[in-house]
Tab-separated table of C-alpha atoms and ligand atoms in Angstrom:
chain	number	residue	atom	x	y	z
A	1	MET	CA	0.023	-0.071	0.404
A	2	GLY	CA	2.682	2.598	0.973
A	3	GLY	CA	4.625	1.346	-1.974
A	4	CYS	CA	1.890	2.493	-4.208
A	5	LEU	CA	1.694	5.689	-2.811
A	6	VAL	CA	5.331	5.961	-3.072
A	7	LEU	CA	5.313	5.224	-6.326
A	8	PHE	CA	2.104	7.485	-6.873
A	9	SER	CA	4.081	10.213	-5.760
A	10	PHE	CA	6.785	9.671	-8.189
A	11	LEU	CA	4.847	9.655	-10.971
A	12	LEU	CA	3.316	13.101	-10.046
A	13	LEU	CA	6.397	14.335	-9.301
A	14	ALA	CA	8.177	13.256	-12.639
A	15	GLY	CA	5.242	14.843	-14.168
A	16	VAL	CA	3.685	11.665	-15.675
A	17	GLY	CA	0.205	12.667	-14.942
A	18	HIS	CA	0.722	15.559	-17.617
A	19	GLY	CA	1.934	13.177	-20.185
A	20	HIS	CA	5.202	15.373	-21.398
A	21	THR	CA	8.375	16.603	-20.093
A	22	TRP	CA	10.010	13.373	-21.090
A	23	GLY	CA	7.714	11.709	-23.322
A	24	GLY	CA	6.340	9.634	-20.078
A	25	LEU	CA	10.073	8.402	-19.286
A	26	PHE	CA	11.607	9.059	-16.032
A	27	PRO	CA	14.809	8.276	-14.242
A	28	GLN	CA	13.279	6.414	-11.096
A	29	PHE	CA	11.038	4.045	-13.127
A	30	TYR	CA	12.638	0.739	-11.718
A	31	ASP	CA	13.164	2.321	-8.304
A	32	HIS	CA	10.575	-0.330	-6.446
A	33	SER	CA	9.894	-3.034	-9.860
A	34	CYS	CA	14.303	-3.439	-10.028
A	35	PRO	CA	16.037	-1.003	-7.707
A	36	GLN	CA	19.033	-2.949	-8.884
A	37	ALA	CA	18.683	-2.373	-12.462
A	38	LYS	CA	21.098	0.493	-12.875
A	39	GLU	CA	23.811	-1.067	-11.046
A	40	ILE	CA	23.373	-4.195	-12.784
A	41	VAL	CA	23.978	-2.589	-16.074
A	42	ARG	CA	27.102	-0.594	-14.862
A	43	SER	CA	28.797	-3.202	-13.593
A	44	ILE	CA	28.250	-5.414	-16.922
A	45	VAL	CA	29.360	-2.668	-19.129
A	46	ALA	CA	32.307	-1.662	-16.790
A	47	GLN	CA	33.560	-5.576	-16.893
A	48	ALA	CA	32.834	-5.381	-20.982
A	49	VAL	CA	35.056	-1.977	-21.180
A	50	ALA	CA	37.556	-3.432	-19.116
A	51	ARG	CA	37.941	-6.715	-21.482
A	52	GLU	CA	38.207	-4.298	-24.371
A	53	THR	CA	38.376	-0.610	-24.396
A	54	ARG	CA	36.355	0.162	-27.880
A	55	MET	CA	33.374	-1.660	-26.408
A	56	ALA	CA	32.220	2.096	-24.451
A	57	ALA	CA	32.224	3.540	-28.202
A	58	SER	CA	29.649	0.585	-29.928
A	59	LEU	CA	27.391	0.934	-27.180
A	60	VAL	CA	26.944	4.345	-27.637
A	61	ARG	CA	26.604	3.731	-31.293
A	62	LEU	CA	24.051	1.094	-30.562
A	63	HIS	CA	21.895	3.529	-28.758
A	64	PHE	CA	21.945	6.152	-31.683
A	65	HIS	CA	21.475	3.728	-34.250
A	66	ASP	CA	18.061	2.060	-32.277
A	67	CYS	CA	16.795	5.791	-31.792
A	68	PHE	CA	16.714	6.961	-35.308
A	69	VAL	CA	14.680	3.764	-36.571
A	70	LYS	CA	11.070	3.995	-35.147
A	71	GLY	CA	12.484	5.550	-31.964
A	72	CYS	CA	14.383	4.525	-29.139
A	73	ASP	CA	12.382	0.642	-28.686
A	74	ALA	CA	15.190	-1.769	-28.991
A	75	SER	CA	14.059	-2.633	-32.905
A	76	VAL	CA	17.913	-2.620	-33.159
A	77	LEU	CA	18.746	-5.638	-31.312
A	78	LEU	CA	15.884	-7.785	-33.102
A	79	ASP	CA	17.400	-10.952	-35.289
A	80	ASN	CA	16.083	-12.168	-38.590
A	81	SER	CA	12.964	-14.257	-38.083
A	82	THR	CA	9.842	-15.665	-40.308
A	83	SER	CA	8.347	-12.129	-39.478
A	84	ILE	CA	11.085	-9.756	-39.189
A	85	VAL	CA	14.150	-8.531	-41.473
A	86	SER	CA	17.123	-7.559	-38.757
A	87	GLU	CA	18.447	-3.881	-38.964
A	88	LYS	CA	21.561	-5.337	-38.090
A	89	GLY	CA	21.902	-6.324	-42.540
A	90	SER	CA	21.009	-2.227	-43.477
A	91	ASN	CA	24.182	-0.552	-44.981
A	92	PRO	CA	24.790	1.837	-41.746
A	93	ASN	CA	25.055	-1.536	-39.649
A	94	LYS	CA	26.207	-4.755	-41.365
A	95	ASN	CA	29.977	-5.429	-40.790
A	96	SER	CA	29.774	-2.368	-38.113
A	97	LEU	CA	27.440	-2.186	-35.320
A	98	ARG	CA	28.528	-3.847	-32.302
A	99	GLY	CA	27.712	-4.661	-28.682
A	100	PHE	CA	24.763	-7.592	-29.324
A	101	ASP	CA	26.507	-9.954	-26.784
A	102	VAL	CA	26.905	-7.685	-24.151
A	103	VAL	CA	23.552	-6.401	-24.229
A	104	ASP	CA	22.369	-10.091	-24.184
A	105	GLU	CA	24.710	-10.471	-20.896
A	106	ILE	CA	22.963	-7.438	-19.277
A	107	LYS	CA	19.323	-8.753	-20.251
A	108	ALA	CA	20.242	-12.308	-18.417
A	109	ALA	CA	21.128	-10.629	-15.529
A	110	LEU	CA	18.208	-8.522	-15.224
A	111	GLU	CA	15.859	-11.700	-16.265
A	112	HIS	CA	17.595	-13.246	-13.390
A	113	ALA	CA	17.507	-10.328	-10.838
A	114	CYS	CA	13.821	-9.030	-11.888
A	115	PRO	CA	11.926	-11.275	-14.649
A	116	GLY	CA	10.030	-9.680	-17.368
A	117	THR	CA	10.783	-6.008	-16.058
A	118	VAL	CA	13.559	-4.228	-17.504
A	119	SER	CA	13.201	-3.430	-21.185
A	120	CYS	CA	15.952	-3.956	-23.886
A	121	ALA	CA	15.477	-0.435	-25.018
A	122	ASP	CA	16.414	1.163	-21.561
A	123	ILE	CA	19.425	-1.062	-21.509
A	124	LEU	CA	20.823	0.514	-24.322
A	125	ALA	CA	20.219	4.223	-22.728
A	126	LEU	CA	21.664	3.150	-19.884
A	127	ALA	CA	24.794	1.486	-21.493
A	128	ALA	CA	25.297	4.603	-23.536
A	129	ARG	CA	25.628	6.541	-20.479
A	130	ASP	CA	27.508	3.877	-18.066
A	131	SER	CA	30.174	3.844	-21.284
A	132	THR	CA	30.616	7.553	-21.804
A	133	VAL	CA	31.312	7.999	-17.904
A	134	LEU	CA	33.322	5.182	-18.258
A	135	ALA	CA	35.182	6.811	-20.852
A	136	GLY	CA	35.890	9.816	-19.141
A	137	GLY	CA	32.720	11.769	-20.409
A	138	PRO	CA	29.929	13.335	-18.577
A	139	TYR	CA	27.227	11.531	-16.449
A	140	TRP	CA	23.488	12.533	-16.879
A	141	ASP	CA	20.035	10.679	-15.276
A	142	VAL	CA	18.678	8.294	-17.893
A	143	PRO	CA	15.083	8.599	-17.965
A	144	LEU	CA	13.278	5.076	-18.242
A	145	GLY	CA	10.475	3.319	-19.213
A	146	ARG	CA	10.983	2.688	-22.683
A	147	ARG	CA	9.131	-0.899	-23.946
A	148	ASP	CA	10.296	-2.750	-26.610
A	149	SER	CA	9.154	-3.032	-30.326
A	150	LEU	CA	7.359	-6.099	-31.887
A	151	GLY	CA	9.240	-5.228	-35.183
A	152	ALA	CA	11.821	-3.689	-37.091
A	153	SER	CA	12.538	-1.499	-40.143
A	154	ILE	CA	15.498	-2.401	-42.295
A	155	GLN	CA	14.085	0.477	-44.611
A	156	GLY	CA	14.281	3.129	-41.833
A	157	SER	CA	17.960	2.086	-41.299
A	158	ASN	CA	19.115	2.194	-44.631
A	159	ASN	CA	17.431	5.463	-44.965
A	160	ASP	CA	17.006	7.662	-41.868
A	161	ILE	CA	20.753	6.858	-40.188
A	162	PRO	CA	23.024	9.610	-41.794
A	163	ALA	CA	26.132	8.365	-43.884
A	164	PRO	CA	29.124	9.468	-43.528
A	165	ASN	CA	29.200	10.938	-47.136
A	166	ASN	CA	25.904	12.834	-46.565
A	167	THR	CA	26.071	16.618	-47.165
A	168	LEU	CA	25.843	18.539	-44.345
A	169	PRO	CA	22.014	19.840	-45.292
A	170	THR	CA	21.180	16.065	-45.449
A	171	ILE	CA	22.573	15.185	-42.143
A	172	VAL	CA	20.569	18.492	-40.858
A	173	THR	CA	17.138	17.230	-41.927
A	174	LYS	CA	17.810	13.650	-40.869
A	175	PHE	CA	18.174	15.057	-37.128
A	176	LYS	CA	15.061	17.404	-37.694
A	177	LEU	CA	12.938	14.266	-38.905
A	178	GLN	CA	14.217	12.698	-35.283
A	179	GLY	CA	12.915	16.221	-33.791
A	180	LEU	CA	16.592	17.155	-33.408
A	181	ASP	CA	18.157	20.307	-34.029
A	182	VAL	CA	21.601	21.779	-35.782
A	183	ALA	CA	23.211	22.253	-32.296
A	184	ASP	CA	22.488	18.260	-31.349
A	185	VAL	CA	23.721	17.612	-34.395
A	186	VAL	CA	26.904	18.881	-33.537
A	187	ALA	CA	27.215	17.610	-29.628
A	188	LEU	CA	26.166	14.361	-30.678
A	189	SER	CA	28.885	13.974	-33.442
A	190	GLY	CA	30.991	14.312	-30.306
A	191	ALA	CA	30.571	10.908	-29.935
A	192	HIS	CA	33.154	10.479	-32.640
A	193	THR	CA	35.739	11.106	-29.261
A	194	ILE	CA	35.964	7.487	-29.282
A	195	GLY	CA	35.820	4.329	-31.144
A	196	PHE	CA	36.708	3.524	-34.726
A	197	SER	CA	36.022	3.495	-38.584
A	198	ARG	CA	36.441	1.303	-41.343
A	199	CYS	CA	38.243	2.593	-44.202
A	200	THR	CA	35.248	1.880	-46.456
A	201	SER	CA	33.278	4.507	-44.442
A	202	PHE	CA	35.856	7.281	-45.172
A	203	ARG	CA	38.006	6.236	-48.486
A	204	GLN	CA	36.252	8.229	-50.964
A	205	ARG	CA	37.762	11.507	-49.125
A	206	LEU	CA	41.260	9.916	-49.692
A	207	TYR	CA	40.998	9.148	-53.580
A	208	ASN	CA	37.371	10.899	-54.986
A	209	GLN	CA	35.759	12.860	-52.839
A	210	THR	CA	33.311	14.768	-55.672
A	211	GLY	CA	33.857	12.154	-58.289
A	212	ASN	CA	36.725	13.571	-60.309
A	213	GLY	CA	39.657	11.786	-59.096
A	214	VAL	CA	41.074	14.011	-56.109
A	215	ALA	CA	41.218	13.935	-52.751
A	216	ASP	CA	39.247	16.223	-50.290
A	217	ALA	CA	41.291	19.293	-49.935
A	218	THR	CA	39.778	19.576	-46.772
A	219	LEU	CA	41.872	16.865	-45.315
A	220	ASP	CA	45.343	17.937	-43.575
A	221	ALA	CA	47.934	16.712	-46.229
A	222	SER	CA	50.295	14.639	-43.700
A	223	TYR	CA	47.024	13.165	-42.035
A	224	ALA	CA	45.701	11.933	-45.665
A	225	ALA	CA	48.952	10.363	-46.502
A	226	TYR	CA	48.611	8.451	-43.213
A	227	LEU	CA	45.616	7.403	-43.831
A	228	ARG	CA	46.089	6.260	-47.396
A	229	GLN	CA	48.515	3.945	-46.039
A	230	GLY	CA	45.963	2.018	-44.517
A	231	CYS	CA	43.232	2.581	-46.552
A	232	PRO	CA	44.132	1.546	-50.245
A	233	SER	CA	42.005	2.334	-52.948
A	234	SER	CA	40.609	-1.085	-53.461
A	235	GLY	CA	40.829	-3.567	-50.720
A	236	GLY	CA	41.155	-3.252	-46.813
A	237	ASP	CA	37.668	-2.223	-46.547
A	238	ASP	CA	37.451	-3.441	-42.685
A	239	ASN	CA	40.737	-1.830	-41.787
A	240	LEU	CA	40.166	0.333	-38.538
A	241	PHE	CA	40.879	3.947	-37.698
A	242	PRO	CA	40.611	5.767	-34.633
A	243	LEU	CA	37.797	8.530	-35.232
A	244	ASP	CA	39.774	10.599	-32.777
A	245	LEU	CA	43.466	10.356	-33.646
A	246	VAL	CA	44.993	11.858	-30.709
A	247	THR	CA	43.052	10.169	-27.637
A	248	SER	CA	40.681	7.239	-29.319
A	249	ALA	CA	39.625	5.782	-25.912
A	250	ARG	CA	39.235	9.091	-24.244
A	251	PHE	CA	35.513	10.454	-23.848
A	252	ASP	CA	37.284	14.092	-24.410
A	253	ASN	CA	37.258	17.555	-26.785
A	254	PHE	CA	40.013	16.400	-29.165
A	255	TYR	CA	37.695	15.278	-31.468
A	256	PHE	CA	36.652	18.560	-32.068
A	257	LYS	CA	40.301	20.102	-31.857
A	258	ASN	CA	40.979	17.640	-34.727
A	259	ILE	CA	38.543	19.132	-36.948
A	260	LEU	CA	40.226	22.400	-36.718
A	261	ALA	CA	43.176	20.919	-37.536
A	262	GLY	CA	41.986	19.100	-40.820
A	263	ARG	CA	42.019	15.754	-38.923
A	264	GLY	CA	38.579	14.995	-38.791
A	265	LEU	CA	38.136	11.265	-39.966
A	266	LEU	CA	34.637	11.460	-41.630
A	267	SER	CA	33.537	13.309	-44.313
A	268	SER	CA	30.243	13.982	-41.834
A	269	ASP	CA	32.793	15.478	-39.518
A	270	GLU	CA	34.724	17.821	-41.430
A	271	VAL	CA	31.679	19.318	-43.065
A	272	LEU	CA	30.574	20.714	-39.720
A	273	LEU	CA	33.568	23.010	-40.163
A	274	THR	CA	33.567	24.064	-43.484
A	275	LYS	CA	29.670	24.157	-44.504
A	276	SER	CA	27.725	26.164	-42.285
A	277	ALA	CA	28.735	29.024	-39.966
A	278	GLU	CA	26.402	28.096	-37.254
A	279	THR	CA	28.269	24.574	-36.967
A	280	ALA	CA	31.814	25.623	-37.278
A	281	ALA	CA	30.801	28.037	-34.300
A	282	LEU	CA	29.773	25.248	-32.190
A	283	VAL	CA	32.647	22.816	-33.295
A	284	LYS	CA	35.133	25.981	-32.328
A	285	ALA	CA	33.115	26.429	-28.735
A	286	TYR	CA	33.398	22.776	-28.065
A	287	ALA	CA	37.310	22.979	-28.772
A	288	GLU	CA	37.829	25.462	-26.578
A	289	ASP	CA	35.792	24.412	-24.002
A	290	VAL	CA	35.062	20.829	-22.718
A	291	GLU	CA	32.554	21.734	-19.946
A	292	LEU	CA	30.465	22.988	-22.541
A	293	PHE	CA	30.925	20.520	-25.244
A	294	PHE	CA	29.938	17.755	-22.072
A	295	ARG	CA	26.855	19.792	-20.740
A	296	HIS	CA	25.286	19.865	-24.143
A	297	PHE	CA	26.513	16.296	-25.294
A	298	ALA	CA	24.657	15.057	-21.901
A	299	GLU	CA	21.391	17.518	-22.931
A	300	SER	CA	21.604	16.013	-26.463
A	301	MET	CA	21.805	12.399	-25.218
A	302	VAL	CA	18.495	12.935	-23.141
A	303	LYS	CA	16.684	14.336	-26.133
A	304	MET	CA	18.060	11.588	-28.375
A	305	GLY	CA	16.838	9.022	-26.178
A	306	ASN	CA	13.152	10.348	-25.651
A	307	ILE	CA	12.754	9.955	-29.793
A	308	SER	CA	9.146	8.007	-29.906
A	309	PRO	CA	9.478	5.845	-26.852
A	310	LEU	CA	6.875	3.314	-26.546
A	311	THR	CA	5.064	3.477	-23.366
A	312	GLY	CA	1.830	2.252	-21.365
A	313	GLU	CA	0.147	-0.537	-22.987
A	314	LYS	CA	2.427	-0.136	-26.396
A	315	GLY	CA	5.128	-2.975	-27.121
A	316	GLU	CA	6.393	-5.105	-24.698
A	317	ILE	CA	9.376	-6.072	-22.274
A	318	ARG	CA	11.026	-8.846	-24.288
A	319	LYS	CA	12.457	-12.052	-22.388
A	320	ASN	CA	15.616	-12.107	-24.997
A	321	CYS	CA	16.668	-8.976	-26.662
A	322	ARG	CA	16.988	-10.920	-30.062
A	323	ARG	CA	13.306	-11.839	-30.485
A	324	VAL	CA	9.896	-10.940	-29.732
A	325	ASN	CA	8.318	-13.065	-26.902
A	326	GLY	CA	6.355	-15.575	-28.590
A	327	ASN	CA	3.939	-18.038	-27.496
A	328	GLY	CA	6.686	-19.884	-25.551
A	329	TYR	CA	7.117	-17.106	-22.884
B	401	HEM	C1	26.184	12.934	-37.582
B	401	HEM	C2	25.870	11.844	-38.326
B	401	HEM	C3	26.661	10.696	-38.031
B	401	HEM	C4	27.399	10.000	-39.332
B	401	HEM	C5	27.307	10.286	-40.967
B	401	HEM	C6	27.956	8.801	-38.455
B	401	HEM	C7	28.944	7.988	-39.101
B	401	HEM	C8	29.458	7.085	-38.521
B	401	HEM	C9	30.686	6.086	-39.203
B	401	HEM	C10	30.554	5.794	-40.582
B	401	HEM	C11	31.080	5.181	-38.425
B	401	HEM	C12	32.060	4.600	-38.575
B	401	HEM	C13	31.326	3.039	-38.965
B	401	HEM	C14	32.151	2.013	-39.411
B	401	HEM	O1	33.036	2.318	-40.426
B	401	HEM	O2	32.164	0.909	-39.031
B	401	HEM	C15	30.632	5.930	-37.128
B	401	HEM	C16	31.398	5.102	-35.762
B	401	HEM	C17	30.508	5.674	-34.526
B	401	HEM	N1	29.536	6.631	-34.319
B	401	HEM	FE1	28.706	7.864	-35.676
B	401	HEM	N2	27.825	8.851	-37.001
B	401	HEM	C18	26.602	9.810	-36.721
B	401	HEM	C19	26.474	10.261	-35.603
B	401	HEM	C20	27.099	9.830	-34.781
B	401	HEM	C21	26.319	9.724	-33.124
B	401	HEM	C22	24.877	10.914	-33.212
B	401	HEM	C23	26.686	8.944	-32.104
B	401	HEM	C24	26.130	8.999	-31.098
B	401	HEM	C25	25.412	9.714	-30.128
B	401	HEM	C26	27.660	8.538	-33.363
B	401	HEM	C27	28.608	7.531	-32.435
B	401	HEM	C28	29.558	6.755	-32.901
B	401	HEM	C29	30.779	5.806	-32.427
B	401	HEM	C30	30.998	5.871	-30.812
B	401	HEM	C31	31.089	5.405	-33.105
B	401	HEM	C32	32.497	4.308	-33.201
B	401	HEM	C33	31.709	3.161	-32.873
B	401	HEM	C34	32.868	1.943	-32.890
B	401	HEM	O3	34.027	1.975	-32.470
B	401	HEM	O4	32.109	0.876	-32.406
B	401	HEM	N3	27.825	8.575	-34.310
B	401	HEM	N4	29.771	6.627	-37.063
B	402	NAG	C1	18.572	-11.220	-42.901
B	402	NAG	O1	17.548	-11.613	-44.001
B	402	NAG	C2	17.767	-11.037	-45.160
B	402	NAG	C3	16.899	-11.489	-45.943
B	402	NAG	O2	16.935	-13.027	-46.332
B	402	NAG	C4	19.255	-11.343	-45.407
B	402	NAG	O3	19.440	-10.419	-46.944
B	402	NAG	C5	20.251	-10.627	-44.263
B	402	NAG	O4	21.597	-10.517	-44.973
B	402	NAG	C6	20.024	-11.456	-43.351
B	402	NAG	N1	20.696	-10.510	-41.815
B	402	NAG	C7	21.334	-10.803	-41.263
B	402	NAG	C8	21.647	-9.810	-39.970
B	402	NAG	O5	21.565	-11.933	-40.967
B	403	NAG	C1	28.157	7.683	-50.871
B	403	NAG	O1	29.077	6.204	-50.530
B	403	NAG	C2	28.267	5.273	-50.749
B	403	NAG	C3	28.428	4.014	-50.597
B	403	NAG	O2	29.854	4.161	-50.863
B	403	NAG	C4	27.854	5.627	-52.590
B	403	NAG	O3	27.467	4.204	-52.844
B	403	NAG	C5	27.648	7.184	-53.074
B	403	NAG	O4	27.645	6.877	-54.673
B	403	NAG	C6	28.397	7.889	-52.374
B	403	NAG	N1	27.316	9.278	-52.412
B	403	NAG	C7	27.880	10.260	-52.983
B	403	NAG	C8	27.335	11.520	-52.922
B	403	NAG	O5	29.209	10.553	-53.068
B	404	NAG	C1	35.552	8.913	-59.332
B	404	NAG	O1	34.328	8.615	-59.316
B	404	NAG	C2	33.286	9.163	-60.651
B	404	NAG	C3	32.052	8.865	-60.060
B	404	NAG	O2	31.506	8.293	-58.792
B	404	NAG	C4	33.647	7.626	-61.151
B	404	NAG	O3	33.281	7.985	-62.442
B	404	NAG	C5	35.474	7.849	-61.625
B	404	NAG	O4	35.823	6.419	-62.095
B	404	NAG	C6	35.940	7.706	-60.008
B	404	NAG	N1	37.523	7.860	-60.186
B	404	NAG	C7	38.402	7.452	-59.509
B	404	NAG	C8	39.590	7.680	-59.881
B	404	NAG	O5	38.175	6.512	-59.074
């Protein structure tokens, strides 16, 4: 009885009664139903990152690729089945998206502690925050209460996630479709302060940027020469390069400093400086003030995490993040 009253007070405090603020999500969502949830996620993410530093980056990206397709509903985690074409096979994701095994490990631990309670979509949101903190970046409270989708969208994954050679207007449009603005584009691109890219994602810049057989002129010459050594004009598609060549394992603002020096890896990184005065001003501001970047990154991650969540009676809490609950459950 007392528990119900406390929970009810939480709902009022969280503004859920008014149905807005955080799209119906709130950080205390599991405080009564699964008080250990956040600590379980944090400890398994910490173990995974201790095993492999890059996993922090991979988990941040996984949340992004989830949220941009049908909202933050764990659609990205579904495997192929008779009724589902997995988003894992899309152009942005195939041979690239990682971290699925870590999510499975987290889900198994949560099902053991609190069966049928914590959604896969919330696991992705928490793992992205924990990964950011573990890499040295900012902390934020993660609004929770997302439920899991009953389907996936391979078309959405192919069309709605920006490509590294998209123009800046195209990237901005793809963010606007999600309710995110130009400032969110720059702040969230700062996630490229950690992690790696395959050669195939930036090769065009090294050899044939605009289709006339010459390299991207904005690339620093010695950086371009270094990249060409490991990223030949053909072959070596999966060769890896750090998105931030100075501190690839550290969540800091070197990503923005690199862009100012002609050492942003992807075309989508570089265009933030050269194709718009508004984005260029933000690149400079974040390069000069890491605290400003951290504050904006945290705010934009909460905004991204609020994209079209399934709440209330919609969706389900999956038992296994790779498939929808069937009759067997
Ligand atoms: C602005 C548009 C964006 C474009 C065009 C873009 C594109 C890319 C590409 C091409 C890669 C390398 C993939 C590969 O070659 O395997 C990558 C990696 C990455 N992206 Fe983005 N991205 C964008 C925005 C974001 C956002 C909003 C986030 C998160 C908030 C993010 C987080 C990451 C991370 C952490 C990695 C490294 C992943 C790893 O090492 O496993 N990106 N991105
Ligand atoms: C899912 O199935 C489709 C169609 O059969 C196939 O093209 C795709 O590669 C599969 N995706 C994955 C991730 O295995
Ligand atoms: C962008 O890259 C894709 C995949 O490599 C390629 O098919 C496409 O032609 C490129 N687009 C532009 C505008 O260069
Ligand atoms: C550069 O790209 C254009 C257009 O995609 C293509 O026709 C041309 O053959 C390419 N040149 C080289 C040197 O790869």
